[in-house]
Amino acid sequence: MQVVVARIGRAHGIKGEVTVEVRTDEPELRLAPGAELATDPAGTGPLTIESGRVHSGRLLLRFAGVQDRTAAEALRNTLLIAEVDPAELPDDPEEFYDHQLVGLDVVTADGTALGSIAEVAHLPGQDLLIVARTGGGEALIPFVSEIVPDIDLDAGRAVVNPPPGLLDGGDET
């Protein structure tokens, strides 16, 4: 299965390095030198990581064959995709891959069915669960422990504790 692990940002310097927006909790594994990653759009890859370093709190990567700023800038906004075994689970029991969450039934703490998780949106501030509501429409639920206290993969459900107003208007489409 393919998992998006990063998005390439702007070029850094003149020797082909790029900034990356990390989208994995395991960058040391997924974005290590020697890793070959598929890309979206597919025509820009695959890319092999030649080196990586942290500079001013940002991860910088250099790819094999990308030797200058012009080539690095051409990669901007490209998604980096790793091949992951579907049976593989994150080390931390409080972390989940998107494919584990999509399709889970969403219920409130009192058992009221809300719908099912259609997608996980990764935003700069936090992740959102996009829930296809049982009665139609969508609800956007911040994926934080205060609002989503329980994910039970074996039971196929996510328990939510929405604050007042979250589900009755503002965040529905």
Tab-separated table of N, CA and C in Angstrom:
chain	number	residue	atom	x	y	z
A	1	MET	N	0.837	-1.168	0.000
A	1	MET	CA	0.000	0.000	0.000
A	1	MET	C	0.885	1.234	0.000
A	2	GLN	N	0.420	2.273	-0.669
A	2	GLN	CA	1.196	3.501	-0.759
A	2	GLN	C	0.682	4.531	0.240
A	3	VAL	N	1.646	5.201	0.911
A	3	VAL	CA	1.328	6.200	1.934
A	3	VAL	C	2.129	7.457	1.641
A	4	VAL	N	1.457	8.613	1.654
A	4	VAL	CA	2.149	9.888	1.471
A	4	VAL	C	2.950	10.173	2.743
A	5	VAL	N	4.261	10.393	2.577
A	5	VAL	CA	5.124	10.630	3.732
A	5	VAL	C	5.660	12.051	3.804
A	6	ALA	N	5.565	12.799	2.696
A	6	ALA	CA	6.053	14.185	2.712
A	6	ALA	C	5.590	14.911	1.454
A	7	ARG	N	5.663	16.232	1.530
A	7	ARG	CA	5.421	17.087	0.367
A	7	ARG	C	6.643	17.974	0.219
A	8	ILE	N	7.164	18.049	-0.988
A	8	ILE	CA	8.341	18.870	-1.244
A	8	ILE	C	7.944	20.340	-1.266
A	9	GLY	N	8.718	21.139	-0.556
A	9	GLY	CA	8.507	22.582	-0.512
A	9	GLY	C	9.467	23.292	-1.456
A	10	ARG	N	9.915	24.451	-1.049
A	10	ARG	CA	10.768	25.262	-1.923
A	10	ARG	C	12.213	24.768	-1.913
A	11	ALA	N	12.939	25.191	-2.912
A	11	ALA	CA	14.366	24.876	-2.988
A	11	ALA	C	15.091	25.613	-1.871
A	12	HIS	N	16.202	25.013	-1.411
A	12	HIS	CA	17.015	25.629	-0.368
A	12	HIS	C	18.453	25.695	-0.876
A	13	GLY	N	18.951	26.870	-1.040
A	13	GLY	CA	20.321	27.027	-1.531
A	13	GLY	C	20.423	26.764	-3.028
A	14	ILE	N	21.662	26.552	-3.487
A	14	ILE	CA	21.888	26.406	-4.931
A	14	ILE	C	22.349	25.002	-5.334
A	15	LYS	N	22.421	24.084	-4.367
A	15	LYS	CA	22.983	22.766	-4.662
A	15	LYS	C	21.952	21.646	-4.732
A	16	GLY	N	20.669	21.991	-4.897
A	16	GLY	CA	19.654	20.968	-5.123
A	16	GLY	C	18.884	20.499	-3.909
A	17	GLU	N	19.094	21.111	-2.742
A	17	GLU	CA	18.323	20.720	-1.563
A	17	GLU	C	16.922	21.323	-1.624
A	18	VAL	N	15.976	20.620	-0.984
A	18	VAL	CA	14.603	21.117	-0.884
A	18	VAL	C	14.133	20.999	0.558
A	19	THR	N	13.213	21.881	0.942
A	19	THR	CA	12.539	21.724	2.224
A	19	THR	C	11.420	20.713	2.013
A	20	VAL	N	11.051	20.012	3.076
A	20	VAL	CA	9.932	19.083	2.969
A	20	VAL	C	8.982	19.274	4.141
A	21	GLU	N	7.712	19.130	3.852
A	21	GLU	CA	6.665	19.110	4.871
A	21	GLU	C	6.461	17.637	5.200
A	22	VAL	N	6.907	17.231	6.364
A	22	VAL	CA	6.854	15.827	6.768
A	22	VAL	C	5.413	15.440	7.085
A	23	ARG	N	4.974	14.298	6.550
A	23	ARG	CA	3.626	13.786	6.797
A	23	ARG	C	3.667	12.364	7.334
A	24	THR	N	4.708	12.047	8.052
A	24	THR	CA	4.839	10.743	8.674
A	24	THR	C	5.381	10.923	10.078
A	25	ASP	N	5.002	10.023	10.958
A	25	ASP	CA	5.543	10.059	12.317
A	25	ASP	C	6.865	9.309	12.399
A	26	GLU	N	7.305	8.757	11.269
A	26	GLU	CA	8.536	7.993	11.230
A	26	GLU	C	9.485	8.513	10.146
A	27	PRO	N	9.845	9.812	10.197
A	27	PRO	CA	10.689	10.354	9.131
A	27	PRO	C	12.068	9.697	9.077
A	28	GLU	N	12.594	9.284	10.234
A	28	GLU	CA	13.906	8.654	10.249
A	28	GLU	C	13.896	7.326	9.491
A	29	LEU	N	12.757	6.696	9.366
A	29	LEU	CA	12.614	5.443	8.629
A	29	LEU	C	12.226	5.703	7.179
A	30	ARG	N	11.217	6.516	6.967
A	30	ARG	CA	10.652	6.719	5.620
A	30	ARG	C	11.468	7.674	4.748
A	31	LEU	N	12.199	8.613	5.386
A	31	LEU	CA	12.916	9.638	4.629
A	31	LEU	C	14.427	9.536	4.850
A	32	ALA	N	14.904	8.327	5.007
A	32	ALA	CA	16.333	8.093	5.255
A	32	ALA	C	17.109	8.055	3.940
A	33	PRO	N	18.390	8.414	3.977
A	33	PRO	CA	19.215	8.294	2.767
A	33	PRO	C	19.134	6.879	2.199
A	34	GLY	N	18.985	6.815	0.877
A	34	GLY	CA	18.854	5.536	0.183
A	34	GLY	C	17.417	5.135	-0.090
A	35	ALA	N	16.446	5.763	0.599
A	35	ALA	CA	15.039	5.427	0.387
A	35	ALA	C	14.610	5.870	-1.009
A	36	GLU	N	13.935	4.980	-1.713
A	36	GLU	CA	13.383	5.316	-3.026
A	36	GLU	C	11.885	5.505	-2.859
A	37	LEU	N	11.400	6.665	-3.286
A	37	LEU	CA	10.006	7.026	-3.081
A	37	LEU	C	9.315	7.294	-4.407
A	38	ALA	N	8.091	6.817	-4.512
A	38	ALA	CA	7.245	7.162	-5.653
A	38	ALA	C	6.800	8.608	-5.472
A	39	THR	N	6.261	9.203	-6.508
A	39	THR	CA	5.851	10.602	-6.438
A	39	THR	C	4.467	10.809	-7.035
A	40	ASP	N	3.856	11.890	-6.649
A	40	ASP	CA	2.618	12.369	-7.257
A	40	ASP	C	2.840	13.849	-7.531
A	41	PRO	N	2.974	14.250	-8.785
A	41	PRO	CA	2.722	13.483	-10.005
A	41	PRO	C	3.809	12.438	-10.270
A	42	ALA	N	3.376	11.319	-10.840
A	42	ALA	CA	4.257	10.171	-11.060
A	42	ALA	C	5.428	10.487	-11.982
A	43	GLY	N	5.251	11.431	-12.891
A	43	GLY	CA	6.292	11.761	-13.856
A	43	GLY	C	7.552	12.355	-13.259
A	44	THR	N	7.504	12.838	-12.026
A	44	THR	CA	8.695	13.424	-11.412
A	44	THR	C	9.533	12.388	-10.671
A	45	GLY	N	9.060	11.178	-10.574
A	45	GLY	CA	9.776	10.172	-9.796
A	45	GLY	C	10.003	8.909	-10.572
A	46	PRO	N	10.475	7.894	-9.885
A	46	PRO	CA	10.731	7.862	-8.457
A	46	PRO	C	11.970	8.679	-8.088
A	47	LEU	N	12.033	9.068	-6.828
A	47	LEU	CA	13.161	9.840	-6.320
A	47	LEU	C	13.868	9.047	-5.232
A	48	THR	N	15.195	9.072	-5.267
A	48	THR	CA	16.003	8.409	-4.247
A	48	THR	C	16.655	9.470	-3.376
A	49	ILE	N	16.474	9.350	-2.071
A	49	ILE	CA	17.044	10.322	-1.139
A	49	ILE	C	18.549	10.090	-1.048
A	50	GLU	N	19.287	11.146	-1.357
A	50	GLU	CA	20.749	11.095	-1.290
A	50	GLU	C	21.250	11.496	0.094
A	51	SER	N	20.637	12.541	0.664
A	51	SER	CA	21.032	12.990	2.001
A	51	SER	C	19.900	13.797	2.609
A	52	GLY	N	19.975	13.960	3.920
A	52	GLY	CA	18.988	14.755	4.635
A	52	GLY	C	19.626	15.392	5.850
A	53	ARG	N	19.090	16.536	6.238
A	53	ARG	CA	19.578	17.222	7.432
A	53	ARG	C	18.498	18.178	7.915
A	54	VAL	N	18.615	18.551	9.170
A	54	VAL	CA	17.685	19.520	9.747
A	54	VAL	C	18.399	20.859	9.800
A	55	HIS	N	17.723	21.894	9.301
A	55	HIS	CA	18.270	23.247	9.306
A	55	HIS	C	17.174	24.193	9.796
A	56	SER	N	17.439	24.887	10.891
A	56	SER	CA	16.476	25.831	11.481
A	56	SER	C	15.105	25.183	11.701
A	57	GLY	N	15.114	23.937	12.152
A	57	GLY	CA	13.867	23.248	12.457
A	57	GLY	C	13.142	22.653	11.269
A	58	ARG	N	13.711	22.748	10.075
A	58	ARG	CA	13.081	22.203	8.864
A	58	ARG	C	13.947	21.083	8.306
A	59	LEU	N	13.286	20.039	7.818
A	59	LEU	CA	14.014	18.951	7.190
A	59	LEU	C	14.347	19.340	5.756
A	60	LEU	N	15.620	19.186	5.408
A	60	LEU	CA	16.084	19.423	4.047
A	60	LEU	C	16.522	18.088	3.466
A	61	LEU	N	16.111	17.820	2.228
A	61	LEU	CA	16.513	16.600	1.537
A	61	LEU	C	17.200	16.949	0.238
A	62	ARG	N	18.090	16.052	-0.171
A	62	ARG	CA	18.710	16.142	-1.495
A	62	ARG	C	18.460	14.796	-2.158
A	63	PHE	N	18.048	14.847	-3.423
A	63	PHE	CA	17.732	13.638	-4.175
A	63	PHE	C	18.808	13.357	-5.207
A	64	ALA	N	19.038	12.091	-5.462
A	64	ALA	CA	20.000	11.683	-6.483
A	64	ALA	C	19.579	12.294	-7.822
A	65	GLY	N	20.522	12.892	-8.519
A	65	GLY	CA	20.255	13.473	-9.830
A	65	GLY	C	19.743	14.906	-9.804
A	66	VAL	N	19.438	15.433	-8.625
A	66	VAL	CA	18.966	16.824	-8.497
A	66	VAL	C	20.155	17.617	-7.971
A	67	GLN	N	20.822	18.342	-8.881
A	67	GLN	CA	22.106	18.950	-8.542
A	67	GLN	C	22.087	20.462	-8.400
A	68	ASP	N	20.961	21.110	-8.776
A	68	ASP	CA	20.956	22.570	-8.689
A	68	ASP	C	19.586	23.087	-8.268
A	69	ARG	N	19.552	24.372	-8.021
A	69	ARG	CA	18.314	25.004	-7.545
A	69	ARG	C	17.172	24.877	-8.551
A	70	THR	N	17.469	24.996	-9.826
A	70	THR	CA	16.420	24.911	-10.845
A	70	THR	C	15.753	23.539	-10.818
A	71	ALA	N	16.546	22.482	-10.752
A	71	ALA	CA	15.989	21.126	-10.694
A	71	ALA	C	15.216	20.917	-9.393
A	72	ALA	N	15.718	21.466	-8.298
A	72	ALA	CA	15.035	21.341	-7.014
A	72	ALA	C	13.701	22.082	-7.031
A	73	GLU	N	13.697	23.275	-7.592
A	73	GLU	CA	12.463	24.072	-7.647
A	73	GLU	C	11.402	23.387	-8.505
A	74	ALA	N	11.816	22.632	-9.512
A	74	ALA	CA	10.872	21.915	-10.381
A	74	ALA	C	10.113	20.828	-9.611
A	75	LEU	N	10.615	20.411	-8.459
A	75	LEU	CA	9.971	19.374	-7.649
A	75	LEU	C	8.956	19.931	-6.653
A	76	ARG	N	8.868	21.240	-6.556
A	76	ARG	CA	7.995	21.876	-5.560
A	76	ARG	C	6.564	21.335	-5.637
A	77	ASN	N	5.983	21.066	-4.474
A	77	ASN	CA	4.618	20.547	-4.292
A	77	ASN	C	4.446	19.085	-4.694
A	78	THR	N	5.532	18.411	-5.028
A	78	THR	CA	5.455	16.986	-5.325
A	78	THR	C	5.253	16.218	-4.024
A	79	LEU	N	4.343	15.247	-4.043
A	79	LEU	CA	4.139	14.383	-2.886
A	79	LEU	C	5.101	13.207	-2.966
A	80	LEU	N	5.691	12.844	-1.832
A	80	LEU	CA	6.578	11.686	-1.750
A	80	LEU	C	5.796	10.540	-1.130
A	81	ILE	N	5.843	9.383	-1.786
A	81	ILE	CA	5.003	8.254	-1.420
A	81	ILE	C	5.860	7.029	-1.138
A	82	ALA	N	5.668	6.431	0.037
A	82	ALA	CA	6.397	5.218	0.420
A	82	ALA	C	5.484	4.008	0.300
A	83	GLU	N	6.073	2.886	-0.012
A	83	GLU	CA	5.349	1.615	-0.032
A	83	GLU	C	5.365	1.050	1.387
A	84	VAL	N	4.187	0.770	1.937
A	84	VAL	CA	4.066	0.280	3.307
A	84	VAL	C	3.248	-1.007	3.294
A	85	ASP	N	3.700	-1.985	4.038
A	85	ASP	CA	2.963	-3.238	4.192
A	85	ASP	C	1.644	-2.928	4.902
A	86	PRO	N	0.491	-3.306	4.325
A	86	PRO	CA	-0.801	-2.987	4.950
A	86	PRO	C	-0.959	-3.558	6.360
A	87	ALA	N	-0.241	-4.623	6.667
A	87	ALA	CA	-0.339	-5.220	7.998
A	87	ALA	C	0.536	-4.496	9.018
A	88	GLU	N	1.429	-3.626	8.540
A	88	GLU	CA	2.326	-2.889	9.433
A	88	GLU	C	1.541	-1.860	10.237
A	89	LEU	N	1.853	-1.781	11.515
A	89	LEU	CA	1.202	-0.815	12.395
A	89	LEU	C	2.248	0.120	12.980
A	90	PRO	N	1.870	1.366	13.256
A	90	PRO	CA	2.815	2.274	13.925
A	90	PRO	C	3.221	1.715	15.285
A	91	ASP	N	4.417	2.078	15.736
A	91	ASP	CA	4.914	1.608	17.031
A	91	ASP	C	4.066	2.113	18.189
A	92	ASP	N	3.604	3.350	18.104
A	92	ASP	CA	2.812	3.966	19.170
A	92	ASP	C	1.336	3.558	19.011
A	93	PRO	N	0.732	2.972	20.044
A	93	PRO	CA	-0.670	2.553	19.935
A	93	PRO	C	-1.650	3.715	19.772
A	94	GLU	N	-1.195	4.951	19.986
A	94	GLU	CA	-2.044	6.128	19.810
A	94	GLU	C	-1.915	6.728	18.418
A	95	GLU	N	-1.160	6.086	17.529
A	95	GLU	CA	-0.991	6.567	16.162
A	95	GLU	C	-1.656	5.595	15.202
A	96	PHE	N	-2.138	6.131	14.074
A	96	PHE	CA	-2.843	5.317	13.095
A	96	PHE	C	-2.469	5.760	11.693
A	97	TYR	N	-2.456	4.816	10.774
A	97	TYR	CA	-2.340	5.149	9.364
A	97	TYR	C	-3.737	5.496	8.858
A	98	ASP	N	-3.788	6.364	7.845
A	98	ASP	CA	-5.076	6.782	7.295
A	98	ASP	C	-5.931	5.582	6.898
A	99	HIS	N	-5.313	4.585	6.253
A	99	HIS	CA	-6.099	3.442	5.763
A	99	HIS	C	-6.748	2.658	6.905
A	100	GLN	N	-6.214	2.775	8.115
A	100	GLN	CA	-6.833	2.112	9.258
A	100	GLN	C	-8.096	2.848	9.711
A	101	LEU	N	-8.139	4.151	9.484
A	101	LEU	CA	-9.246	4.978	9.966
A	101	LEU	C	-10.392	5.077	8.968
A	102	VAL	N	-10.065	5.148	7.681
A	102	VAL	CA	-11.112	5.303	6.663
A	102	VAL	C	-12.030	4.091	6.703
A	103	GLY	N	-13.328	4.374	6.802
A	103	GLY	CA	-14.330	3.320	6.853
A	103	GLY	C	-14.827	2.994	8.255
A	104	LEU	N	-14.120	3.489	9.293
A	104	LEU	CA	-14.596	3.235	10.652
A	104	LEU	C	-15.925	3.936	10.896
A	105	ASP	N	-16.826	3.264	11.612
A	105	ASP	CA	-18.072	3.896	12.028
A	105	ASP	C	-17.756	4.933	13.088
A	106	VAL	N	-18.457	6.040	13.060
A	106	VAL	CA	-18.256	7.108	14.037
A	106	VAL	C	-19.506	7.196	14.899
A	107	VAL	N	-19.304	7.063	16.217
A	107	VAL	CA	-20.406	7.129	17.170
A	107	VAL	C	-20.025	8.085	18.294
A	108	THR	N	-21.056	8.656	18.917
A	108	THR	CA	-20.804	9.488	20.090
A	108	THR	C	-20.628	8.567	21.299
A	109	ALA	N	-20.198	9.126	22.414
A	109	ALA	CA	-19.973	8.339	23.629
A	109	ALA	C	-21.239	7.626	24.093
A	110	ASP	N	-22.417	8.201	23.796
A	110	ASP	CA	-23.670	7.540	24.195
A	110	ASP	C	-24.169	6.544	23.150
A	111	GLY	N	-23.379	6.330	22.092
A	111	GLY	CA	-23.720	5.317	21.090
A	111	GLY	C	-24.480	5.820	19.874
A	112	THR	N	-24.733	7.112	19.787
A	112	THR	CA	-25.438	7.663	18.635
A	112	THR	C	-24.553	7.577	17.392
A	113	ALA	N	-25.074	6.936	16.348
A	113	ALA	CA	-24.311	6.786	15.104
A	113	ALA	C	-24.294	8.108	14.345
A	114	LEU	N	-23.111	8.527	13.911
A	114	LEU	CA	-22.970	9.776	13.163
A	114	LEU	C	-22.688	9.526	11.686
A	115	GLY	N	-22.023	8.418	11.373
A	115	GLY	CA	-21.642	8.124	9.989
A	115	GLY	C	-20.372	7.309	9.987
A	116	SER	N	-19.557	7.523	8.955
A	116	SER	CA	-18.283	6.799	8.872
A	116	SER	C	-17.200	7.740	8.352
A	117	ILE	N	-15.953	7.408	8.704
A	117	ILE	CA	-14.825	8.234	8.277
A	117	ILE	C	-14.596	8.012	6.784
A	118	ALA	N	-14.707	9.095	6.014
A	118	ALA	CA	-14.522	9.025	4.565
A	118	ALA	C	-13.092	9.360	4.170
A	119	GLU	N	-12.446	10.204	4.990
A	119	GLU	CA	-11.110	10.690	4.630
A	119	GLU	C	-10.457	11.303	5.863
A	120	VAL	N	-9.132	11.352	5.849
A	120	VAL	CA	-8.382	12.057	6.885
A	120	VAL	C	-7.663	13.204	6.184
A	121	ALA	N	-7.940	14.430	6.612
A	121	ALA	CA	-7.308	15.615	6.021
A	121	ALA	C	-6.161	16.048	6.922
A	122	HIS	N	-4.977	16.187	6.326
A	122	HIS	CA	-3.790	16.597	7.082
A	122	HIS	C	-3.549	18.081	6.832
A	123	LEU	N	-3.936	18.889	7.794
A	123	LEU	CA	-3.795	20.338	7.690
A	123	LEU	C	-2.592	20.775	8.507
A	124	PRO	N	-2.077	21.973	8.271
A	124	PRO	CA	-0.900	22.412	9.025
A	124	PRO	C	-1.104	22.430	10.536
A	125	GLY	N	-2.286	22.815	11.012
A	125	GLY	CA	-2.524	22.923	12.447
A	125	GLY	C	-2.855	21.607	13.111
A	126	GLN	N	-3.618	20.767	12.436
A	126	GLN	CA	-4.039	19.488	12.995
A	126	GLN	C	-4.678	18.652	11.902
A	127	ASP	N	-4.914	17.394	12.220
A	127	ASP	CA	-5.597	16.516	11.281
A	127	ASP	C	-7.099	16.596	11.542
A	128	LEU	N	-7.875	16.391	10.471
A	128	LEU	CA	-9.336	16.370	10.583
A	128	LEU	C	-9.861	15.048	10.054
A	129	LEU	N	-10.854	14.516	10.747
A	129	LEU	CA	-11.582	13.367	10.229
A	129	LEU	C	-12.758	13.916	9.444
A	130	ILE	N	-12.854	13.532	8.184
A	130	ILE	CA	-14.000	13.936	7.365
A	130	ILE	C	-14.990	12.780	7.438
A	131	VAL	N	-16.123	13.052	8.080
A	131	VAL	CA	-17.116	12.016	8.347
A	131	VAL	C	-18.295	12.187	7.400
A	132	ALA	N	-18.595	11.104	6.661
A	132	ALA	CA	-19.797	11.083	5.820
A	132	ALA	C	-20.965	10.809	6.773
A	133	ARG	N	-21.828	11.821	6.957
A	133	ARG	CA	-22.926	11.719	7.914
A	133	ARG	C	-23.980	10.723	7.442
A	134	THR	N	-24.583	10.037	8.387
A	134	THR	CA	-25.614	9.043	8.091
A	134	THR	C	-26.774	9.667	7.337
A	135	GLY	N	-27.184	10.858	7.697
A	135	GLY	CA	-28.302	11.528	7.050
A	135	GLY	C	-27.912	12.350	5.840
A	136	GLY	N	-26.669	12.270	5.407
A	136	GLY	CA	-26.184	13.055	4.288
A	136	GLY	C	-25.290	14.186	4.757
A	137	GLY	N	-24.428	14.629	3.898
A	137	GLY	CA	-23.500	15.703	4.226
A	137	GLY	C	-22.253	15.175	4.914
A	138	GLU	N	-21.419	16.108	5.336
A	138	GLU	CA	-20.158	15.769	5.979
A	138	GLU	C	-20.014	16.542	7.280
A	139	ALA	N	-19.225	15.984	8.176
A	139	ALA	CA	-18.828	16.687	9.394
A	139	ALA	C	-17.311	16.659	9.438
A	140	LEU	N	-16.705	17.761	9.830
A	140	LEU	CA	-15.262	17.856	9.985
A	140	LEU	C	-14.963	17.812	11.473
A	141	ILE	N	-14.264	16.751	11.891
A	141	ILE	CA	-14.008	16.543	13.312
A	141	ILE	C	-12.507	16.594	13.560
A	142	PRO	N	-12.045	17.560	14.382
A	142	PRO	CA	-10.622	17.619	14.705
A	142	PRO	C	-10.164	16.306	15.339
A	143	PHE	N	-9.075	15.757	14.824
A	143	PHE	CA	-8.571	14.467	15.313
A	143	PHE	C	-7.611	14.709	16.464
A	144	VAL	N	-8.201	15.075	17.612
A	144	VAL	CA	-7.456	15.295	18.848
A	144	VAL	C	-8.103	14.439	19.933
A	145	SER	N	-7.316	14.028	20.921
A	145	SER	CA	-7.796	13.072	21.922
A	145	SER	C	-8.983	13.590	22.738
A	146	GLU	N	-9.106	14.904	22.919
A	146	GLU	CA	-10.234	15.437	23.678
A	146	GLU	C	-11.559	15.230	22.941
A	147	ILE	N	-11.514	15.236	21.620
A	147	ILE	CA	-12.734	15.097	20.825
A	147	ILE	C	-12.906	13.674	20.310
A	148	VAL	N	-11.801	12.984	20.044
A	148	VAL	CA	-11.850	11.585	19.591
A	148	VAL	C	-11.086	10.751	20.630
A	149	PRO	N	-11.761	10.419	21.748
A	149	PRO	CA	-11.051	9.736	22.832
A	149	PRO	C	-10.753	8.261	22.584
A	150	ASP	N	-11.450	7.628	21.627
A	150	ASP	CA	-11.260	6.193	21.456
A	150	ASP	C	-11.363	5.784	19.993
A	151	ILE	N	-10.334	5.076	19.548
A	151	ILE	CA	-10.340	4.420	18.239
A	151	ILE	C	-10.231	2.929	18.526
A	152	ASP	N	-11.236	2.176	18.127
A	152	ASP	CA	-11.243	0.729	18.339
A	152	ASP	C	-11.238	0.048	16.974
A	153	LEU	N	-10.031	-0.298	16.512
A	153	LEU	CA	-9.896	-0.904	15.187
A	153	LEU	C	-10.586	-2.258	15.128
A	154	ASP	N	-10.511	-3.032	16.205
A	154	ASP	CA	-11.133	-4.357	16.209
A	154	ASP	C	-12.649	-4.263	16.072
A	155	ALA	N	-13.249	-3.268	16.718
A	155	ALA	CA	-14.702	-3.079	16.634
A	155	ALA	C	-15.097	-2.259	15.405
A	156	GLY	N	-14.114	-1.642	14.742
A	156	GLY	CA	-14.402	-0.852	13.554
A	156	GLY	C	-15.117	0.449	13.842
A	157	ARG	N	-14.717	1.099	14.935
A	157	ARG	CA	-15.418	2.346	15.264
A	157	ARG	C	-14.494	3.368	15.911
A	158	ALA	N	-14.912	4.615	15.769
A	158	ALA	CA	-14.267	5.750	16.420
A	158	ALA	C	-15.322	6.410	17.297
A	159	VAL	N	-14.987	6.594	18.564
A	159	VAL	CA	-15.901	7.257	19.496
A	159	VAL	C	-15.505	8.728	19.562
A	160	VAL	N	-16.504	9.607	19.403
A	160	VAL	CA	-16.233	11.039	19.449
A	160	VAL	C	-17.022	11.687	20.585
A	161	ASN	N	-16.447	12.748	21.106
A	161	ASN	CA	-17.067	13.540	22.160
A	161	ASN	C	-17.061	14.984	21.668
A	162	PRO	N	-17.964	15.318	20.717
A	162	PRO	CA	-17.915	16.647	20.102
A	162	PRO	C	-18.343	17.756	21.058
A	163	PRO	N	-17.623	18.871	21.032
A	163	PRO	CA	-18.057	20.014	21.847
A	163	PRO	C	-19.350	20.588	21.274
A	164	PRO	N	-20.087	21.328	22.093
A	164	PRO	CA	-21.348	21.918	21.612
A	164	PRO	C	-21.125	22.737	20.339
A	165	GLY	N	-21.995	22.520	19.364
A	165	GLY	CA	-21.951	23.281	18.122
A	165	GLY	C	-21.132	22.659	17.012
A	166	LEU	N	-20.267	21.683	17.326
A	166	LEU	CA	-19.407	21.104	16.288
A	166	LEU	C	-20.203	20.376	15.211
A	167	LEU	N	-21.253	19.690	15.609
A	167	LEU	CA	-21.997	18.882	14.645
A	167	LEU	C	-23.297	19.508	14.181
A	168	ASP	N	-23.691	20.681	14.737
A	168	ASP	CA	-24.964	21.232	14.322
A	168	ASP	C	-24.878	22.493	13.481
A	169	GLY	N	-23.943	22.526	12.583
A	169	GLY	CA	-23.984	23.662	11.669
A	169	GLY	C	-22.662	24.086	11.137
A	170	GLY	N	-21.830	24.700	11.965
A	170	GLY	CA	-20.637	25.370	11.500
A	170	GLY	C	-19.667	24.544	10.709
A	171	ASP	N	-19.408	23.293	11.092
A	171	ASP	CA	-18.409	22.504	10.401
A	171	ASP	C	-19.005	21.490	9.455
A	172	GLU	N	-20.305	21.544	9.213
A	172	GLU	CA	-20.910	20.627	8.252
A	172	GLU	C	-20.968	21.284	6.898
A	173	THR	N	-20.962	20.452	5.868
A	173	THR	CA	-21.116	20.978	4.507
A	173	THR	C	-22.282	20.331	3.853
